[in-house]
Every structure is written in C-alpha cells, then in structure tokens.
C-alpha cells in the first residue's frame, strides 16, 4: 500500500468505538457531547480486536495522563502544612472536594470542623472559596488531603483551664437524641447532658420534652475527658433536689 491516495482512503474507512464514559474525565452529555462532533480529538486505543476489526478508544485516558503530568508538576510547588485557598467543586455525605490550581484535594467531613458536622453541605456549597491546610500528599497517587479545622487551635487543648468540674455555665442546645441532648459550650466544644441528668423527678424523661434546639440552658460540668474529647454535664444539678427536701421533712 504505497499509494498515498490509497493510504488516505484506508485511514478514512477505519472506525472506532468511543463510549460516552470515555469522552472526558467527568461525565458529559447533551450539548457538551455535540460540541465534540466533527472536531479532531486525541484518543488512546484501549482495546484492539484485529480478528473482528473492533477498536475501542478513550479520550478520557489522554486527558487523564495530561492532567496527571500537570498535577505532578504543581505538587512540586506545595508541601504538607501549607495553607492555600481552593475552590469547592464537589460535595458528598462524607467529604468535600476542592481544586487548587490543577490539583484536586479532599477534605474529609471530620476535618471540616471541631464541632459535629451532619453533612458537609451544611457548611459549604459548590463554588465556595475555602482556605485549607494541606495535611497529606501522596505523590505515588497524586492524592492530596486537606483540613479546615487544622487552621485553628484545637479547643480541647487547654479546656481544663477554661472549664471546671462543679461550676455552672451556659450553652446552646445543638441537637437532641433519645438518650440526651448535646449542648454547644463554644465553637468546637459540645457536651452531653444525658437524659438521667435532666430532671430530679424523672430519670428517664425524654430530652425533647424539656429542651429544644437553639435553646440556651444552664448546666454544671460533671466530667471532663480530655483524651476522648468528651464533656458530661448536668442540667438538674443547677437546681435544688426536691427529694432532699422530702428527706428533711421525713426526719422531722
């Protein structure tokens, strides 16, 4: 096949299968696919069956290789503990994914805040600018992990200096469970008031019968477990125990 015209004709009649899943690094459809029609693109052959004349190609692989090369270069510019401003591009129930230059980073839900976070979407939205600290770089996989809460001091670090067992404080009810209520004392610090510590008269009272979310209540700290980051508080300890009064009357 030495004739150039014959070679050109041969090239024109070769067809290959390009699945929509291999068009881009992210799912695309509709008008995004239409824009690629009749447009020269670079692809990689991912499967070749000479016997049947079947060829499968991927544009995604070409884009991924290029992106990985660019990412590897950018990774040389950053290091663990660096603080950068990234853009949120994806959110799910367990993490927030951000982009810094051409690097994609993951911030696990546990690294968003020292406070309890039900869903990452409660704190951030797609497109938000998020300042983060880089906490891990895996150069073998080009994966980067980051943290928002690492930007501030751990509120449990000197908690025993700010709060004393047996003293009364005020906080805001942040959530209510069957077994008790969580009370926010300060940003990143929540304490549990167990149902048995709500009322002197009823040890099994339902917390929802007494408290409501966002309500400010008084409480007395009964235990500080710094190692496990837990505070136990009592609401009933802020009030006189009526049973003690009954005992005094019976003595009379």
Coordinates of C-alpha atoms in Angstrom, one line a residue, residues 28-160:
X28 CA -20.7 14.9 30.0
X29 CA -23.9 14.7 27.9
X30 CA -26.2 16.7 25.7
X31 CA -24.7 19.9 24.2
X32 CA -21.3 19.1 25.7
X33 CA -21.1 16.0 23.6
X34 CA -22.4 17.8 20.5
X35 CA -19.5 20.3 20.7
X36 CA -17.1 17.4 20.1
X37 CA -18.8 16.3 16.9
X38 CA -16.7 16.7 13.7
X39 CA -13.8 18.0 15.9
X40 CA -10.4 16.4 15.8
X41 CA -9.6 14.9 19.2
X42 CA -6.7 13.0 20.6
X43 CA -7.5 9.5 21.8
X44 CA -5.8 6.4 23.0
X45 CA -6.6 2.9 21.8
X46 CA -7.7 0.9 24.9
X47 CA -8.9 -2.3 23.1
X48 CA -8.0 -3.8 19.7
X49 CA -9.6 -6.9 18.3
X50 CA -7.9 -7.5 15.0
X51 CA -9.9 -10.6 14.2
X52 CA -13.2 -8.8 14.4
X53 CA -11.9 -5.4 13.4
X54 CA -13.1 -3.8 16.6
X55 CA -11.3 -0.8 18.1
X56 CA -12.2 0.9 21.4
X57 CA -10.7 4.3 22.1
X58 CA -10.6 6.8 25.0
X59 CA -10.3 10.5 25.1
X60 CA -10.5 10.3 28.9
X61 CA -7.2 8.5 29.1
X62 CA -5.4 11.1 27.1
X63 CA -6.9 13.9 29.3
X64 CA -6.1 12.0 32.5
X65 CA -2.4 11.5 31.5
X66 CA -2.1 15.1 30.7
X67 CA -3.7 16.2 33.9
X68 CA -1.6 13.8 36.0
X69 CA 1.6 15.2 34.5
X70 CA 0.4 18.7 35.2
X71 CA -0.6 17.8 38.7
X72 CA 2.8 16.2 39.4
X73 CA 4.5 19.5 38.4
X74 CA 2.2 21.5 40.7
X75 CA 2.8 19.1 43.6
X76 CA 6.4 20.2 43.5
X77 CA 5.3 23.7 44.4
X78 CA 3.5 22.7 47.6
X79 CA 4.2 20.7 50.8
X80 CA 2.4 19.4 53.8
X81 CA 1.3 22.1 56.2
X82 CA 1.0 24.7 53.5
X83 CA -2.1 26.9 53.6
X84 CA -3.9 27.5 50.3
X85 CA -7.2 28.9 49.1
X86 CA -9.1 26.3 47.0
X87 CA -12.5 26.1 45.2
X88 CA -15.2 23.6 46.2
X89 CA -16.1 21.5 43.1
X90 CA -17.9 18.5 44.6
X91 CA -19.6 17.6 47.9
X92 CA -20.9 14.2 49.2
X93 CA -22.0 12.9 52.5
X94 CA -18.5 12.2 53.8
X95 CA -16.2 14.7 52.2
X96 CA -15.7 18.0 50.3
X97 CA -13.6 18.0 47.2
X98 CA -11.7 21.2 46.2
X99 CA -9.4 22.4 43.5
X100 CA -6.2 24.3 43.9
X101 CA -4.7 25.2 40.5
X102 CA -4.9 21.9 38.8
X103 CA -4.8 19.8 42.0
X104 CA -7.9 18.1 43.4
X105 CA -7.9 17.8 47.2
X106 CA -10.2 16.0 49.6
X107 CA -11.3 17.4 52.9
X108 CA -13.0 14.6 55.0
X109 CA -16.1 15.6 56.9
X110 CA -14.1 15.0 60.2
X111 CA -11.6 17.7 59.0
X112 CA -14.2 20.4 58.4
X113 CA -14.8 21.5 62.0
X114 CA -14.1 20.5 65.6
X115 CA -17.9 20.7 66.0
X116 CA -20.2 17.9 64.9
X117 CA -21.0 18.1 61.2
X118 CA -24.1 16.2 60.0
X119 CA -23.5 16.9 56.3
X120 CA -20.7 18.8 54.6
X121 CA -23.3 20.6 52.6
X122 CA -24.5 22.3 55.8
X123 CA -21.2 24.2 55.9
X124 CA -20.1 24.7 52.3
X125 CA -21.5 24.9 48.8
X126 CA -20.1 24.2 45.3
X127 CA -18.1 27.2 44.1
X128 CA -17.1 28.4 47.6
X129 CA -13.6 29.6 48.2
X130 CA -12.2 27.5 51.0
X131 CA -9.0 28.2 52.9
X132 CA -7.4 24.9 53.9
X133 CA -4.2 23.4 55.3
X134 CA -2.6 20.6 53.4
X135 CA -2.2 17.7 55.8
X136 CA -1.1 14.8 53.5
X137 CA 0.4 14.5 50.0
X138 CA 0.6 11.1 48.4
X139 CA 2.9 11.6 45.4
X140 CA 2.5 8.0 44.3
X141 CA -1.2 8.6 43.6
X142 CA -1.2 12.4 43.3
X143 CA -3.8 12.4 46.1
X144 CA -3.9 15.4 48.5
X145 CA -5.8 15.6 51.7
X146 CA -6.6 18.9 53.4
X147 CA -8.2 20.3 56.5
X148 CA -10.2 23.3 57.5
X149 CA -10.1 22.7 61.2
X150 CA -6.3 22.4 61.2
X151 CA -6.2 26.2 60.6
X152 CA -7.4 26.8 64.2
X153 CA -6.2 25.7 67.6
X154 CA -7.8 22.5 69.0
X155 CA -10.4 23.8 71.5
X156 CA -9.7 20.8 73.7
X157 CA -6.1 21.7 74.0
X158 CA -6.4 23.8 77.2
X159 CA -10.1 23.0 78.0
X160 CA -9.4 22.2 81.7

